[in-house]
mmCIF file of N, CA and C in Angstrom:
data_model
loop_
_atom_site.group_PDB
_atom_site.id
_atom_site.type_symbol
_atom_site.label_atom_id
_atom_site.label_comp_id
_atom_site.label_asym_id
_atom_site.label_seq_id
_atom_site.Cartn_x
_atom_site.Cartn_y
_atom_site.Cartn_z
ATOM 1 N N MET A 1 0.860 -1.197 0.071
ATOM 2 C CA MET A 1 -0.140 0.007 0.073
ATOM 3 C C MET A 1 0.945 1.175 -0.066
ATOM 4 N N THR A 2 0.736 2.228 -0.803
ATOM 5 C CA THR A 2 1.184 3.426 -0.771
ATOM 6 C C THR A 2 0.567 4.486 -0.200
ATOM 7 N N THR A 3 1.355 5.024 0.430
ATOM 8 C CA THR A 3 0.857 6.365 1.155
ATOM 9 C C THR A 3 1.117 7.757 0.312
ATOM 10 N N LYS A 4 0.185 8.357 0.412
ATOM 11 C CA LYS A 4 0.264 9.757 -0.430
ATOM 12 C C LYS A 4 0.637 10.862 0.618
ATOM 13 N N LYS A 5 1.506 11.643 0.170
ATOM 14 C CA LYS A 5 1.733 12.840 0.981
ATOM 15 C C LYS A 5 0.619 13.848 0.929
ATOM 16 N N PRO A 6 0.405 14.451 2.238
ATOM 17 C CA PRO A 6 -0.585 15.508 2.001
ATOM 18 C C PRO A 6 -0.152 16.583 1.238
ATOM 19 N N THR A 7 -0.637 17.262 0.457
ATOM 20 C CA THR A 7 -0.146 18.297 -0.489
ATOM 21 C C THR A 7 -1.025 19.435 -0.004
ATOM 22 N N LYS A 8 -0.481 20.733 0.150
ATOM 23 C CA LYS A 8 -0.955 21.817 0.313
ATOM 24 C C LYS A 8 -1.763 22.475 -0.796
ATOM 25 N N LYS A 9 -2.822 22.830 -0.911
ATOM 26 C CA LYS A 9 -3.409 23.607 -1.880
ATOM 27 C C LYS A 9 -2.988 24.954 -1.825
ATOM 28 N N GLN A 10 -2.747 25.313 -3.035
ATOM 29 C CA GLN A 10 -2.323 26.585 -3.536
ATOM 30 C C GLN A 10 -3.498 27.497 -3.756
ATOM 31 N N PRO A 11 -3.555 28.638 -3.047
ATOM 32 C CA PRO A 11 -4.675 29.817 -3.595
ATOM 33 C C PRO A 11 -4.622 29.847 -4.820
ATOM 34 N N ALA A 12 -5.641 29.994 -5.537
ATOM 35 C CA ALA A 12 -5.763 30.296 -6.884
ATOM 36 C C ALA A 12 -5.330 31.612 -7.142
ATOM 37 N N LYS A 13 -4.576 31.937 -8.076
ATOM 38 C CA LYS A 13 -4.018 33.180 -8.358
ATOM 39 C C LYS A 13 -5.080 34.179 -9.178
ATOM 40 N N LYS A 14 -5.085 35.424 -8.688
ATOM 41 C CA LYS A 14 -6.138 36.233 -9.558
ATOM 42 C C LYS A 14 -5.429 36.781 -10.627
ATOM 43 N N SER A 15 -5.870 36.622 -11.906
ATOM 44 C CA SER A 15 -5.445 37.150 -12.913
ATOM 45 C C SER A 15 -5.705 38.796 -12.874
ATOM 46 N N SER A 16 -4.693 39.576 -12.684
ATOM 47 C CA SER A 16 -4.648 40.909 -12.674
ATOM 48 C C SER A 16 -3.576 41.503 -13.515
ATOM 49 N N SER A 17 -4.015 42.179 -14.495
ATOM 50 C CA SER A 17 -2.879 43.002 -15.414
ATOM 51 C C SER A 17 -2.531 44.207 -14.762
ATOM 52 N N PRO A 18 -1.529 44.732 -15.083
ATOM 53 C CA PRO A 18 -0.943 45.820 -14.694
ATOM 54 C C PRO A 18 -1.915 47.176 -14.789
ATOM 55 N N SER A 19 -2.728 46.970 -16.067
ATOM 56 C CA SER A 19 -3.607 48.085 -16.269
ATOM 57 C C SER A 19 -4.923 47.965 -15.411
ATOM 58 N N ASP A 20 -5.156 46.766 -14.999
ATOM 59 C CA ASP A 20 -6.296 46.715 -13.828
ATOM 60 C C ASP A 20 -5.983 47.440 -12.602
ATOM 61 N N ARG A 21 -4.577 47.246 -12.102
ATOM 62 C CA ARG A 21 -4.146 47.891 -10.849
ATOM 63 C C ARG A 21 -3.900 49.330 -11.086
ATOM 64 N N LYS A 22 -3.639 49.831 -12.209
ATOM 65 C CA LYS A 22 -3.947 51.149 -12.368
ATOM 66 C C LYS A 22 -5.272 51.693 -12.301
ATOM 67 N N LEU A 23 -6.174 51.205 -12.731
ATOM 68 C CA LEU A 23 -7.594 51.660 -12.583
ATOM 69 C C LEU A 23 -8.053 51.638 -11.363
ATOM 70 N N LYS A 24 -7.634 50.523 -10.539
ATOM 71 C CA LYS A 24 -8.059 50.487 -8.850
ATOM 72 C C LYS A 24 -7.280 51.559 -8.277
ATOM 73 N N LEU A 25 -6.131 52.049 -8.590
ATOM 74 C CA LEU A 25 -5.468 52.982 -7.935
ATOM 75 C C LEU A 25 -5.853 54.407 -8.206
ATOM 76 N N LYS A 26 -6.306 54.519 -9.353
ATOM 77 C CA LYS A 26 -6.859 55.984 -9.713
ATOM 78 C C LYS A 26 -8.350 56.333 -9.389
ATOM 79 N N LYS A 27 -8.930 55.472 -9.159
ATOM 80 C CA LYS A 27 -10.515 55.611 -8.907
ATOM 81 C C LYS A 27 -10.453 56.299 -7.213
ATOM 82 N N PRO A 28 -9.918 55.538 -6.294
ATOM 83 C CA PRO A 28 -9.992 56.134 -5.052
ATOM 84 C C PRO A 28 -8.976 57.539 -4.850
ATOM 85 N N GLN A 29 -8.267 57.767 -5.649
ATOM 86 C CA GLN A 29 -7.598 59.105 -5.712
ATOM 87 C C GLN A 29 -8.494 60.207 -6.215
ATOM 88 N N PHE A 30 -9.056 59.723 -7.453
ATOM 89 C CA PHE A 30 -9.969 60.761 -7.722
ATOM 90 C C PHE A 30 -11.268 61.238 -6.896
ATOM 91 N N ARG A 31 -11.524 60.216 -5.933
ATOM 92 C CA ARG A 31 -12.693 60.403 -5.179
ATOM 93 C C ARG A 31 -11.984 61.029 -3.916
ATOM 94 N N ARG A 32 -10.990 60.909 -3.581
ATOM 95 C CA ARG A 32 -10.073 61.611 -2.548
ATOM 96 C C ARG A 32 -10.167 63.262 -2.907
ATOM 97 N N ILE A 33 -9.866 63.355 -4.136
ATOM 98 C CA ILE A 33 -9.607 64.791 -4.610
ATOM 99 C C ILE A 33 -10.934 65.423 -4.546
ATOM 100 N N MET A 34 -12.108 64.699 -4.941
ATOM 101 C CA MET A 34 -13.442 65.482 -5.002
ATOM 102 C C MET A 34 -13.942 65.612 -3.610
ATOM 103 N N ARG A 35 -13.343 65.014 -2.613
ATOM 104 C CA ARG A 35 -13.884 65.182 -1.170
ATOM 105 C C ARG A 35 -13.054 66.432 -0.370
ATOM 106 N N GLY A 36 -11.963 66.713 -0.996
ATOM 107 C CA GLY A 36 -11.102 67.840 -0.481
ATOM 108 C C GLY A 36 -11.659 69.044 -0.829
ATOM 109 N N PRO A 37 -11.398 70.237 0.210
ATOM 110 C CA PRO A 37 -12.012 71.466 -0.112
ATOM 111 C C PRO A 37 -11.481 72.107 -1.342
ATOM 112 N N LEU A 38 -10.163 71.853 -1.630
ATOM 113 C CA LEU A 38 -9.748 72.614 -2.774
ATOM 114 C C LEU A 38 -10.392 72.347 -4.041
ATOM 115 N N PHE A 39 -10.885 71.247 -4.207
ATOM 116 C CA PHE A 39 -11.637 70.939 -5.516
ATOM 117 C C PHE A 39 -12.665 71.808 -5.581
ATOM 118 N N TRP A 40 -13.537 71.822 -4.284
ATOM 119 C CA TRP A 40 -14.856 72.795 -4.238
ATOM 120 C C TRP A 40 -14.427 74.292 -4.479
ATOM 121 N N ILE A 41 -13.299 74.647 -3.906
ATOM 122 C CA ILE A 41 -13.031 75.921 -4.084
ATOM 123 C C ILE A 41 -12.941 76.297 -5.547
ATOM 124 N N VAL A 42 -12.105 75.502 -6.164
ATOM 125 C CA VAL A 42 -11.937 75.949 -7.694
ATOM 126 C C VAL A 42 -13.078 75.747 -8.384
ATOM 127 N N LEU A 43 -13.761 74.666 -7.893
ATOM 128 C CA LEU A 43 -15.170 74.787 -8.876
ATOM 129 C C LEU A 43 -15.948 75.987 -8.408
ATOM 130 N N ALA A 44 -16.132 76.459 -7.276
ATOM 131 C CA ALA A 44 -16.812 77.649 -7.030
ATOM 132 C C ALA A 44 -16.411 78.820 -7.891
ATOM 133 N N LEU A 45 -14.930 78.986 -7.980
ATOM 134 C CA LEU A 45 -14.574 80.020 -8.787
ATOM 135 C C LEU A 45 -14.669 79.941 -10.180
ATOM 136 N N LEU A 46 -14.703 78.803 -10.709
ATOM 137 C CA LEU A 46 -14.989 78.717 -12.017
ATOM 138 C C LEU A 46 -16.606 78.944 -12.274
ATOM 139 N N VAL A 47 -17.414 78.520 -11.184
ATOM 140 C CA VAL A 47 -18.862 78.911 -11.531
ATOM 141 C C VAL A 47 -19.068 80.352 -11.571
ATOM 142 N N VAL A 48 -18.480 80.994 -10.524
ATOM 143 C CA VAL A 48 -18.609 82.491 -10.395
ATOM 144 C C VAL A 48 -17.972 83.336 -11.547
ATOM 145 N N SER A 49 -16.902 82.688 -12.003
ATOM 146 C CA SER A 49 -16.310 83.309 -13.245
ATOM 147 C C SER A 49 -17.434 83.290 -14.444
ATOM 148 N N VAL A 50 -17.811 82.145 -14.647
ATOM 149 C CA VAL A 50 -18.797 81.842 -15.807
ATOM 150 C C VAL A 50 -20.043 82.806 -15.666
ATOM 151 N N VAL A 51 -20.546 82.822 -14.490
ATOM 152 C CA VAL A 51 -21.699 83.390 -14.019
ATOM 153 C C VAL A 51 -21.630 85.213 -14.345
ATOM 154 N N GLY A 52 -20.309 85.518 -13.957
ATOM 155 C CA GLY A 52 -20.025 86.940 -14.116
ATOM 156 C C GLY A 52 -19.867 87.216 -15.503
ATOM 157 N N ARG A 53 -19.239 86.335 -16.342
ATOM 158 C CA ARG A 53 -19.157 86.746 -17.984
ATOM 159 C C ARG A 53 -20.502 86.727 -18.404
ATOM 160 N N ILE A 54 -21.344 85.930 -17.930
ATOM 161 C CA ILE A 54 -22.728 85.936 -18.949
ATOM 162 C C ILE A 54 -23.651 87.072 -18.404
ATOM 163 N N SER A 55 -23.380 87.355 -16.946
ATOM 164 C CA SER A 55 -24.376 88.591 -16.575
ATOM 165 C C SER A 55 -23.783 89.817 -16.933
ATOM 166 N N THR A 56 -22.588 90.211 -17.502
ATOM 167 C CA THR A 56 -22.142 91.388 -17.852
ATOM 168 C C THR A 56 -21.969 91.571 -19.277
ATOM 169 N N SER A 57 -22.602 90.658 -20.013
ATOM 170 C CA SER A 57 -22.611 90.574 -21.500
ATOM 171 C C SER A 57 -23.689 91.432 -21.917
ATOM 172 N N GLY A 58 -24.607 92.136 -21.132
ATOM 173 C CA GLY A 58 -25.708 92.879 -21.407
ATOM 174 C C GLY A 58 -25.328 94.168 -21.833
ATOM 175 N N ASP A 59 -26.153 95.308 -21.419
ATOM 176 C CA ASP A 59 -25.914 96.690 -21.827
ATOM 177 C C ASP A 59 -24.700 97.103 -21.264
ATOM 178 N N GLN A 60 -23.795 97.886 -22.122
ATOM 179 C CA GLN A 60 -22.530 98.227 -21.423
ATOM 180 C C GLN A 60 -22.550 99.786 -22.084
ATOM 181 N N PHE A 61 -21.612 100.678 -21.493
ATOM 182 C CA PHE A 61 -21.271 101.965 -21.952
ATOM 183 C C PHE A 61 -20.619 101.928 -23.181
ATOM 184 N N ILE A 62 -20.719 102.795 -24.234
ATOM 185 C CA ILE A 62 -20.114 102.849 -25.317
ATOM 186 C C ILE A 62 -19.678 104.413 -25.510
ATOM 187 N N LYS A 63 -18.276 104.493 -25.700
ATOM 188 C CA LYS A 63 -17.709 105.963 -26.162
ATOM 189 C C LYS A 63 -18.117 106.190 -27.560
ATOM 190 N N VAL A 64 -18.561 107.288 -27.523
ATOM 191 C CA VAL A 64 -18.924 108.098 -28.640
ATOM 192 C C VAL A 64 -18.462 109.508 -28.780
ATOM 193 N N GLU A 65 -18.425 110.114 -29.925
ATOM 194 C CA GLU A 65 -17.961 111.557 -30.168
ATOM 195 C C GLU A 65 -19.339 112.469 -29.703
ATOM 196 N N THR A 66 -18.597 113.580 -29.057
ATOM 197 C CA THR A 66 -19.917 114.521 -28.536
ATOM 198 C C THR A 66 -20.912 115.059 -29.658
ATOM 199 N N SER A 67 -20.360 115.220 -30.872
ATOM 200 C CA SER A 67 -21.281 115.538 -31.960
ATOM 201 C C SER A 67 -22.354 114.544 -32.335
ATOM 202 N N THR A 68 -21.938 113.238 -32.006
ATOM 203 C CA THR A 68 -23.294 112.251 -32.092
ATOM 204 C C THR A 68 -24.163 112.482 -30.972
ATOM 205 N N ILE A 69 -23.695 112.804 -29.685
ATOM 206 C CA ILE A 69 -24.706 112.819 -28.678
ATOM 207 C C ILE A 69 -25.489 114.008 -28.871
ATOM 208 N N LEU A 70 -24.726 115.156 -29.348
ATOM 209 C CA LEU A 70 -25.670 116.460 -29.513
ATOM 210 C C LEU A 70 -26.674 116.203 -30.779
ATOM 211 N N ALA A 71 -26.120 115.577 -31.733
ATOM 212 C CA ALA A 71 -27.398 115.110 -32.907
ATOM 213 C C ALA A 71 -28.348 114.205 -32.230
ATOM 214 N N ALA A 72 -28.152 113.107 -31.388
ATOM 215 C CA ALA A 72 -29.176 112.552 -30.771
ATOM 216 C C ALA A 72 -30.259 113.299 -29.773
ATOM 217 N N ILE A 73 -29.623 114.116 -29.377
ATOM 218 C CA ILE A 73 -30.414 115.153 -28.395
ATOM 219 C C ILE A 73 -31.380 115.953 -29.410
ATOM 220 N N SER A 74 -30.704 116.539 -30.225
ATOM 221 C CA SER A 74 -31.565 117.475 -31.033
ATOM 222 C C SER A 74 -32.619 116.782 -32.029
ATOM 223 N N SER A 75 -32.381 115.237 -32.195
ATOM 224 C CA SER A 75 -33.494 114.784 -32.956
ATOM 225 C C SER A 75 -34.424 113.976 -31.908
ATOM 226 N N ASP A 76 -34.242 114.231 -30.713
ATOM 227 C CA ASP A 76 -35.218 113.779 -29.485
ATOM 228 C C ASP A 76 -35.157 112.123 -29.431
ATOM 229 N N LYS A 77 -33.877 111.749 -29.667
ATOM 230 C CA LYS A 77 -33.691 110.096 -29.384
ATOM 231 C C LYS A 77 -33.294 109.848 -27.931
ATOM 232 N N VAL A 78 -32.914 110.950 -27.044
ATOM 233 C CA VAL A 78 -32.334 110.797 -25.624
ATOM 234 C C VAL A 78 -33.373 110.813 -24.704
ATOM 235 N N ASP A 79 -33.459 109.722 -23.906
ATOM 236 C CA ASP A 79 -34.410 109.614 -22.784
ATOM 237 C C ASP A 79 -34.012 110.779 -21.630
ATOM 238 N N SER A 80 -32.503 110.493 -21.259
ATOM 239 C CA SER A 80 -32.048 111.352 -20.242
ATOM 240 C C SER A 80 -30.408 111.501 -20.400
ATOM 241 N N ALA A 81 -30.050 112.648 -19.982
ATOM 242 C CA ALA A 81 -28.534 112.916 -20.108
ATOM 243 C C ALA A 81 -27.892 113.455 -18.828
ATOM 244 N N ILE A 82 -26.954 113.136 -18.368
ATOM 245 C CA ILE A 82 -26.308 113.388 -17.213
ATOM 246 C C ILE A 82 -24.714 113.912 -17.483
ATOM 247 N N VAL A 83 -24.404 115.411 -17.115
ATOM 248 C CA VAL A 83 -23.192 115.760 -17.386
ATOM 249 C C VAL A 83 -22.262 115.567 -15.931
ATOM 250 N N ILE A 84 -21.259 115.018 -16.273
ATOM 251 C CA ILE A 84 -20.275 114.654 -15.107
ATOM 252 C C ILE A 84 -19.021 115.734 -15.302
ATOM 253 N N ASP A 85 -19.012 116.777 -14.407
ATOM 254 C CA ASP A 85 -18.084 117.930 -14.551
ATOM 255 C C ASP A 85 -16.840 117.501 -14.251
ATOM 256 N N LYS A 86 -16.453 116.787 -13.183
ATOM 257 C CA LYS A 86 -14.982 116.576 -12.810
ATOM 258 C C LYS A 86 -14.534 115.575 -13.907
ATOM 259 N N ASP A 87 -15.011 114.476 -14.302
ATOM 260 C CA ASP A 87 -14.596 113.642 -15.411
ATOM 261 C C ASP A 87 -14.705 114.166 -16.884
ATOM 262 N N GLN A 88 -15.443 115.248 -16.940
ATOM 263 C CA GLN A 88 -15.969 115.568 -18.504
ATOM 264 C C GLN A 88 -16.452 114.571 -19.171
ATOM 265 N N LYS A 89 -17.368 114.067 -18.670
ATOM 266 C CA LYS A 89 -18.325 112.980 -19.439
ATOM 267 C C LYS A 89 -19.541 113.335 -19.275
ATOM 268 N N ILE A 90 -20.459 112.708 -20.325
ATOM 269 C CA ILE A 90 -21.667 112.963 -20.668
ATOM 270 C C ILE A 90 -22.484 111.520 -20.428
ATOM 271 N N GLU A 91 -23.180 111.017 -19.681
ATOM 272 C CA GLU A 91 -23.966 109.855 -19.600
ATOM 273 C C GLU A 91 -25.326 109.986 -20.126
ATOM 274 N N VAL A 92 -25.621 109.361 -21.377
ATOM 275 C CA VAL A 92 -26.761 109.665 -21.998
ATOM 276 C C VAL A 92 -27.587 108.291 -22.201
ATOM 277 N N VAL A 93 -28.669 108.153 -21.816
ATOM 278 C CA VAL A 93 -29.731 107.334 -21.986
ATOM 279 C C VAL A 93 -30.705 107.275 -23.004
ATOM 280 N N LEU A 94 -30.447 106.403 -24.165
ATOM 281 C CA LEU A 94 -31.315 106.688 -25.304
ATOM 282 C C LEU A 94 -32.625 105.893 -25.173
ATOM 283 N N LYS A 95 -33.581 106.600 -25.894
ATOM 284 C CA LYS A 95 -35.078 105.996 -25.988
ATOM 285 C C LYS A 95 -35.030 104.672 -26.492
ATOM 286 N N SER A 96 -35.752 103.769 -26.147
ATOM 287 C CA SER A 96 -36.149 102.460 -26.855
ATOM 288 C C SER A 96 -36.436 102.718 -28.270
ATOM 289 N N GLY A 97 -35.888 101.956 -29.219
ATOM 290 C CA GLY A 97 -36.051 102.093 -30.464
ATOM 291 C C GLY A 97 -35.120 102.606 -31.161
#
């Protein structure tokens, strides 16, 4: 009768390639960055910047010659005009249309 030696069972090796390991490492790192305060501060600055650009794209002051302003006043296209003496400026609000 022959006796068999008890053999140790080797655990099954997981087949993981180097690319699988990289994916596993990057995912928690991205989550850790998203939880940090720096990410939220940068995100808030970007949002404020975008909203600021959108909101200021409306009516703006335009520099024009004084003769153009006088012509608009004489043709009754001006709603109101303010003369700023110190800066030598005239702020004119045109009528709609």
